[in-house]
Coordinates of C-alpha atoms in Angstrom, one line a residue:
M1 CA -5.5 15.7 30.5
G2 CA -2.0 15.9 29.0
R3 CA 0.2 12.9 29.0
D4 CA 2.8 14.7 31.2
N5 CA 0.1 15.1 33.9
I6 CA -0.8 11.5 34.4
T7 CA 0.8 8.8 36.5
K8 CA 1.7 5.3 35.1
Q9 CA -0.9 3.8 37.5
E10 CA -3.6 6.1 36.2
A11 CA -2.6 5.3 32.7
M12 CA -3.0 1.6 33.3
V13 CA -6.4 2.2 34.9
Q14 CA -7.5 4.2 31.8
T15 CA -6.3 1.6 29.4
A16 CA -7.9 -1.2 31.3
A17 CA -11.2 0.8 31.4
V18 CA -11.3 0.9 27.7
S19 CA -11.0 -2.9 27.2
E20 CA -9.1 -5.7 28.8
T21 CA -8.9 -7.1 25.2
M22 CA -7.2 -3.9 24.1
T23 CA -4.6 -4.1 26.8
E24 CA -3.9 -7.7 25.8
V25 CA -3.6 -6.7 22.1
L26 CA -1.2 -3.8 22.9
S27 CA 1.0 -6.1 24.9
H28 CA 2.0 -7.9 21.6
F29 CA 3.4 -4.8 19.8
S30 CA 6.8 -3.3 20.1
L31 CA 5.9 0.0 21.7
E32 CA 8.1 2.6 23.2
G33 CA 7.1 4.3 26.4
C34 CA 3.9 3.6 28.4
V35 CA 0.3 3.7 27.2
A36 CA -1.6 6.6 28.8
S37 CA -5.0 6.0 27.1
V38 CA -6.7 4.3 24.2
T39 CA -9.7 6.1 22.6
P40 CA -11.7 5.6 19.4
Y41 CA -10.3 7.7 16.5
G42 CA -11.4 8.9 13.1
S43 CA -14.5 8.4 11.0
G44 CA -13.7 5.3 9.0
H45 CA -16.5 2.8 8.3
I46 CA -14.5 -0.3 7.6
H47 CA -12.0 -0.8 10.4
D48 CA -12.1 -0.1 14.1
T49 CA -9.5 2.6 14.8
Y50 CA -8.0 3.8 18.1
L51 CA -5.5 6.5 19.1
V52 CA -3.0 5.2 21.6
K53 CA -1.6 8.1 23.6
N54 CA 1.8 7.7 25.1
L55 CA 2.6 8.6 28.7
D56 CA 6.2 9.5 27.9
S57 CA 6.5 12.8 26.2
G58 CA 9.7 11.7 24.4
C59 CA 7.9 8.8 22.7
S60 CA 5.4 8.7 19.8
D61 CA 1.7 8.1 20.0
Y62 CA 0.3 5.3 17.9
V63 CA -2.8 4.3 15.8
L64 CA -4.2 0.9 16.5
Q65 CA -6.6 -0.8 14.0
R66 CA -8.7 -3.9 14.0
V67 CA -8.7 -4.8 10.3
N68 CA -12.1 -5.9 8.9
H69 CA -11.2 -9.3 7.6
H70 CA -14.8 -9.8 6.3
V71 CA -14.2 -7.0 3.7
F72 CA -10.5 -7.9 3.2
K73 CA -10.3 -11.7 3.0
N74 CA -6.5 -11.8 2.6
V75 CA -5.2 -9.7 5.5
P76 CA -1.6 -11.2 5.3
G77 CA -1.5 -10.3 1.6
L78 CA -2.8 -6.8 2.4
M79 CA -0.2 -6.2 5.1
E80 CA 2.6 -7.5 2.8
N81 CA 1.4 -5.0 0.2
I82 CA 1.6 -2.1 2.7
Q83 CA 5.1 -3.2 3.9
V84 CA 6.4 -3.4 0.3
V85 CA 4.9 0.0 -0.7
T86 CA 5.9 1.9 2.4
A87 CA 9.5 0.5 2.3
H88 CA 9.8 1.5 -1.3
L89 CA 8.4 5.0 -0.7
R90 CA 10.8 5.4 2.2
R91 CA 13.8 4.4 0.1
K92 CA 12.9 6.8 -2.6
L93 CA 12.3 9.7 -0.3
E94 CA 15.7 9.1 1.5
E95 CA 17.3 9.9 -1.9
S96 CA 16.0 13.5 -1.6
A97 CA 17.7 15.9 0.8
S98 CA 14.5 17.9 1.3
A99 CA 12.2 14.9 2.1
Q100 CA 11.2 13.7 5.5
P101 CA 10.4 10.0 5.2
E102 CA 9.4 9.7 8.8
K103 CA 6.6 12.2 8.2
E104 CA 5.7 11.5 4.6
V105 CA 5.3 7.7 4.8
L106 CA 3.2 5.6 7.2
T107 CA 5.4 3.6 9.6
L108 CA 4.2 0.1 10.6
I109 CA 4.9 -1.0 14.1
P110 CA 5.7 -4.8 14.2
T111 CA 4.7 -7.2 16.9
K112 CA 7.3 -8.4 19.4
D113 CA 7.8 -11.5 17.3
G114 CA 8.4 -9.4 14.2
Q115 CA 5.1 -9.9 12.5
L116 CA 3.1 -7.2 10.6
F117 CA -0.1 -7.9 12.6
Y118 CA -1.4 -9.8 15.6
I119 CA -4.3 -12.2 15.6
D120 CA -6.2 -12.4 18.9
L121 CA -8.0 -15.4 20.3
E122 CA -11.2 -14.5 18.5
G123 CA -9.5 -14.4 15.1
N124 CA -9.4 -10.6 14.8
Y125 CA -6.5 -9.0 13.0
W126 CA -4.8 -6.0 14.6
R127 CA -2.1 -3.7 13.2
M128 CA -0.4 -0.5 14.4
Y129 CA 1.2 2.6 12.9
L130 CA 3.1 5.5 14.3
F131 CA 0.7 8.5 14.8
L132 CA 1.7 11.4 12.6
E133 CA 1.6 14.5 14.8
E134 CA 0.2 17.9 13.8
T135 CA -1.6 16.6 10.7
T136 CA -5.3 16.9 9.7
S137 CA -7.5 15.4 7.1
L138 CA -10.6 17.0 5.5
D139 CA -13.7 15.2 4.2
L140 CA -14.6 18.0 1.8
V141 CA -12.6 19.9 -0.7
S142 CA -13.6 23.6 -0.6
T143 CA -10.8 25.5 -2.5
P144 CA -8.7 24.9 -5.6
Q145 CA -5.6 25.0 -3.5
Q146 CA -6.9 22.1 -1.4
A147 CA -7.7 20.2 -4.6
Y148 CA -4.2 20.9 -5.9
E149 CA -2.7 19.5 -2.7
G150 CA -4.8 16.4 -3.0
G151 CA -3.9 15.9 -6.6
K152 CA -0.2 16.5 -5.8
A153 CA -0.2 14.0 -3.0
F154 CA -1.7 11.2 -5.1
G155 CA 0.4 12.1 -8.1
R156 CA 3.6 12.0 -6.1
F157 CA 2.5 8.7 -4.6
Q158 CA 2.0 7.3 -8.1
A159 CA 5.3 8.8 -9.4
L160 CA 7.4 7.4 -6.5
L161 CA 6.0 3.9 -7.1
A162 CA 6.4 4.0 -10.9
D163 CA 9.5 1.9 -10.8
L164 CA 8.1 -0.7 -8.4
P165 CA 6.8 -3.7 -10.5
A166 CA 3.1 -4.1 -9.9
H167 CA 3.3 -7.9 -9.9
Q168 CA 5.0 -7.7 -6.5
L169 CA 1.7 -6.9 -4.9
H170 CA -1.3 -9.0 -4.1
D171 CA -4.7 -8.3 -5.6
T172 CA -6.4 -7.6 -2.2
I173 CA -9.9 -7.1 -3.8
P174 CA -9.9 -8.9 -7.2
N175 CA -11.6 -7.0 -10.0
F176 CA -12.1 -3.9 -7.8
H177 CA -12.3 -1.4 -10.6
N178 CA -12.8 -3.9 -13.4
V179 CA -16.0 -2.6 -15.1
V180 CA -16.4 -5.7 -17.2
S181 CA -16.6 -7.8 -14.0
R182 CA -18.9 -5.2 -12.4
L183 CA -21.2 -5.3 -15.4
E184 CA -21.4 -9.1 -15.2
L185 CA -22.5 -8.9 -11.5
F186 CA -25.1 -6.3 -12.5
K187 CA -26.5 -8.6 -15.2
E188 CA -26.7 -11.4 -12.8
A189 CA -28.5 -9.3 -10.2
K190 CA -30.9 -8.0 -12.9
A191 CA -31.7 -11.5 -14.2
A192 CA -32.2 -12.9 -10.6
N193 CA -34.4 -9.9 -9.6
S194 CA -34.3 -11.3 -6.1
A195 CA -35.7 -8.2 -4.5
G196 CA -38.3 -7.5 -7.2
R197 CA -36.8 -4.1 -8.0
V198 CA -36.1 -4.4 -11.7
Q199 CA -39.2 -2.7 -12.9
E200 CA -38.8 0.4 -10.7
T201 CA -35.2 0.8 -11.8
A202 CA -35.8 0.7 -15.5
P203 CA -34.3 4.2 -16.1
E204 CA -31.2 3.4 -14.2
I205 CA -30.8 0.0 -15.9
A206 CA -31.2 1.7 -19.3
F207 CA -28.5 4.3 -18.3
V208 CA -26.0 1.5 -17.5
E209 CA -26.8 -0.5 -20.6
A210 CA -26.4 2.6 -22.9
R211 CA -22.9 3.2 -21.6
A212 CA -21.6 -0.3 -20.9
Q213 CA -19.4 -0.4 -24.1
Q214 CA -18.1 3.1 -23.8
M215 CA -17.2 2.5 -20.1
S216 CA -15.1 -0.5 -21.0
T217 CA -12.5 1.7 -22.8
I218 CA -9.8 1.5 -20.1
Y219 CA -10.3 -2.2 -19.7
E220 CA -9.9 -2.8 -23.4
M221 CA -6.8 -0.5 -23.6
G222 CA -5.3 -2.6 -20.9
Q223 CA -6.2 -5.8 -22.6
R224 CA -4.4 -4.5 -25.8
G225 CA -1.3 -3.7 -23.8
E226 CA -1.7 0.0 -24.3
L227 CA -1.8 0.8 -20.6
P228 CA 1.0 -0.4 -18.2
L229 CA -0.2 -2.1 -15.0
R230 CA 1.0 0.1 -12.2
I231 CA 0.7 0.2 -8.4
T232 CA -2.4 2.3 -7.7
H233 CA -4.0 3.5 -4.5
N234 CA -7.6 2.8 -5.6
D235 CA -9.3 4.9 -2.9
T236 CA -8.2 8.4 -3.7
K237 CA -10.6 10.4 -1.5
F238 CA -9.3 13.7 -0.3
N239 CA -9.5 12.5 3.3
N240 CA -6.9 9.9 2.6
V241 CA -4.3 12.7 2.4
L242 CA -2.9 14.1 5.7
L243 CA -2.2 17.8 5.6
D244 CA 0.5 19.6 7.6
K245 CA -0.1 22.7 9.7
A246 CA 0.3 24.9 6.6
G247 CA -2.3 22.9 4.7
K248 CA 0.3 21.2 2.5
A249 CA 0.0 17.5 1.6
Q250 CA 2.2 15.5 3.8
C251 CA 1.3 11.8 3.7
V252 CA -1.1 9.5 1.8
I253 CA -2.9 7.1 4.1
D254 CA -5.3 4.2 4.0
L255 CA -3.2 1.8 1.9
D256 CA -5.5 -1.2 2.2
T257 CA -6.5 -1.1 -1.5
V258 CA -3.0 -0.5 -2.9
M259 CA -2.6 -3.1 -5.6
P260 CA -2.1 -3.4 -9.4
G261 CA -4.2 -1.1 -11.5
Y262 CA -4.3 1.6 -14.1
V263 CA -3.4 5.2 -13.3
A264 CA -6.7 6.5 -14.7
Y265 CA -8.5 4.7 -11.8
D266 CA -6.7 6.9 -9.2
F267 CA -7.2 10.1 -11.2
G268 CA -10.8 9.3 -11.9
D269 CA -11.7 8.5 -8.3
A270 CA -9.9 11.6 -7.0
V271 CA -12.0 13.7 -9.4
R272 CA -15.2 11.9 -8.5
T273 CA -14.8 12.7 -4.8
T274 CA -13.5 16.2 -5.3
V275 CA -15.5 18.1 -8.0
N276 CA -19.0 17.0 -7.0
T277 CA -20.9 20.1 -5.6
A278 CA -23.2 17.8 -3.6
S279 CA -22.9 14.7 -1.4
E280 CA -22.5 11.2 -2.7
D281 CA -26.2 10.3 -2.0
E282 CA -27.7 13.7 -2.7
P283 CA -31.5 13.3 -3.3
D284 CA -31.9 16.6 -5.2
L285 CA -30.1 15.8 -8.5
K286 CA -30.2 19.5 -9.5
K287 CA -27.6 20.2 -6.8
I288 CA -25.1 17.9 -8.5
Q289 CA -22.8 20.0 -10.6
V290 CA -19.1 19.9 -11.6
N291 CA -16.8 22.4 -9.9
L292 CA -14.4 23.2 -12.7
S293 CA -12.0 25.2 -10.6
L294 CA -11.5 22.2 -8.3
F295 CA -11.0 19.9 -11.3
E296 CA -8.3 22.2 -12.6
G297 CA -6.6 22.4 -9.2
L298 CA -6.6 18.6 -8.8
A299 CA -5.5 17.9 -12.3
K300 CA -2.6 20.5 -12.1
G301 CA -1.3 18.9 -8.8
F302 CA -1.6 15.4 -10.2
L303 CA 0.0 16.0 -13.6
E304 CA 2.9 18.1 -12.2
E305 CA 4.0 15.0 -10.4
T306 CA 3.2 12.4 -13.0
S307 CA 3.3 13.7 -16.5
S308 CA 7.0 12.9 -17.0
S309 CA 6.4 9.2 -16.0
L310 CA 3.0 8.6 -17.8
T311 CA 2.8 7.3 -21.4
P312 CA 0.8 9.1 -24.0
H313 CA -1.9 6.3 -23.8
E314 CA -2.1 6.8 -20.0
I315 CA -2.6 10.5 -20.4
S316 CA -5.3 9.9 -23.0
S317 CA -7.0 7.5 -20.6
L318 CA -7.3 10.0 -17.7
L319 CA -10.6 11.5 -19.0
H320 CA -12.0 8.0 -19.5
G321 CA -11.2 7.4 -15.8
V322 CA -13.1 10.6 -14.8
L323 CA -16.3 9.2 -16.4
L324 CA -15.7 5.6 -15.4
L325 CA -15.3 5.9 -11.6
P326 CA -18.6 7.5 -10.8
F327 CA -20.2 5.1 -13.3
I328 CA -18.7 2.1 -11.5
M329 CA -19.8 3.5 -8.1
G330 CA -23.3 4.0 -9.4
L331 CA -23.3 0.6 -10.9
R332 CA -22.2 -1.0 -7.6
F333 CA -25.0 0.8 -5.7
L334 CA -27.6 -0.2 -8.3
T335 CA -26.4 -3.8 -8.3
D336 CA -26.7 -3.9 -4.5
Y337 CA -30.1 -2.4 -4.6
L338 CA -31.3 -5.0 -7.2
S339 CA -29.8 -7.7 -4.9
G340 CA -31.7 -6.5 -1.8
D341 CA -29.0 -4.3 -0.2
V342 CA -26.6 -7.1 0.8
Y343 CA -23.3 -5.2 0.7
Y344 CA -23.6 -1.5 1.6
K345 CA -25.0 -0.3 4.9
I346 CA -28.2 1.7 4.2
H347 CA -30.1 4.2 6.3
F348 CA -33.4 3.9 4.6
P349 CA -35.0 1.4 2.1
A350 CA -34.1 3.2 -1.1
H351 CA -30.7 4.5 0.0
N352 CA -28.7 2.5 -2.6
L353 CA -31.0 3.6 -5.4
Q354 CA -30.6 7.2 -4.3
R355 CA -26.8 6.8 -4.2
A356 CA -26.9 5.2 -7.7
R357 CA -29.0 8.1 -9.1
A358 CA -26.6 10.7 -7.6
Q359 CA -23.5 9.0 -9.2
F360 CA -25.2 8.6 -12.5
Q361 CA -26.2 12.3 -12.4
L362 CA -22.5 13.1 -11.8
V363 CA -21.6 11.1 -14.9
K364 CA -24.1 13.1 -16.9
Q365 CA -22.7 16.4 -15.7
L366 CA -19.1 15.2 -16.5
E367 CA -20.2 14.1 -19.9
A368 CA -21.7 17.5 -20.6
Q369 CA -18.4 19.2 -19.5
R370 CA -16.2 16.7 -21.4
P371 CA -14.8 19.1 -24.0
V372 CA -13.9 21.6 -21.3
L373 CA -12.3 19.0 -19.1
Q374 CA -10.3 17.7 -22.1
Q375 CA -9.1 21.2 -22.8
I376 CA -8.0 21.8 -19.2
L377 CA -6.1 18.5 -19.2
E378 CA -4.3 19.3 -22.5
E379 CA -3.3 22.8 -21.3
I380 CA -2.0 21.5 -18.0
V381 CA 0.0 18.7 -19.7
Q382 CA 1.5 21.3 -22.1
E383 CA 2.4 23.8 -19.4
T384 CA 3.9 21.1 -17.2
R385 CA 6.1 19.8 -20.0
L386 CA 7.2 23.2 -21.0
A387 CA 8.2 23.8 -17.3
E388 CA 10.1 20.5 -17.2
T389 CA 12.0 21.4 -20.4
A390 CA 12.9 24.9 -19.1
A391 CA 14.2 23.3 -15.9
K392 CA 16.6 21.0 -17.7

């Protein structure tokens, strides 16, 4: 039923049928028009997300979310981060005549008393965004052009935020990509052996221990001051990019983990979730390969947007990030398995171990392709800089 074919009375009945709580929550936000319906939306696993359809055709639809405050302990800090970042992105885009800030940046809807979120009587945190019409997101990257658009989106996001001091943001999940901290948690889980699983995971433990020093490269570069602390997205999956009707990148979404970090984190996680030829928890390790054409597309899009703002050390760190991010994910899965599956939701008893093995296999495949990946990056950087010089 279209929103033009529903009466206000019917709309109120539909909304109430979803939840009286939802109606009460919506009443606290500064909405235009009249709510026609509220329905579950998207495939996220952390927050509860709803599409709020508007009865009035001249008014926007909205996205309402209940923020998981068990995962994100500091919701006020998280929301301040999003406000700071989106405001900066909007200001930067307004400087470009060809940009459309209202479509290219998420727009937070404040509460009626001017707050960024509403806390209901049960202590739940709610927030609202404008719904971006005629956009799609894809869970899987199937073509180099799609990979290019994903890389371009996250690269542009990084470049537009390059002049925003990282210290202005809260660390919403401390040590999120800090491999030294992750290794300490792993050692503690191994020593405790609370689930009695150390013996059966001896090969995976050996894999981690053999690479622990090498995987600390980015951390050590940062400690030496070789890498500037930047504002990074920290969850650069392809489905966090909204595409327009033409399949072009339009807007980067899911800003919950935007916080201080190193640029190699974003590049590495984008590669991790793009180039793998199998699923994140693929049981048949032979199916896990590296799709080089997708890597090249992603790297080209990312570096076209960022190469002029990255330092030489940052560019040299990118390949370290490519190896680090699947290693960290495998390490986190393995740590949770050793601890008795206390963090990640599992669908069968050895699910976390299967996930860890799949991520470690991806690391092995990336290691085997390292010279090729390095060559691709060097060629793209050279081409990009030649193009920039020619354009001046």
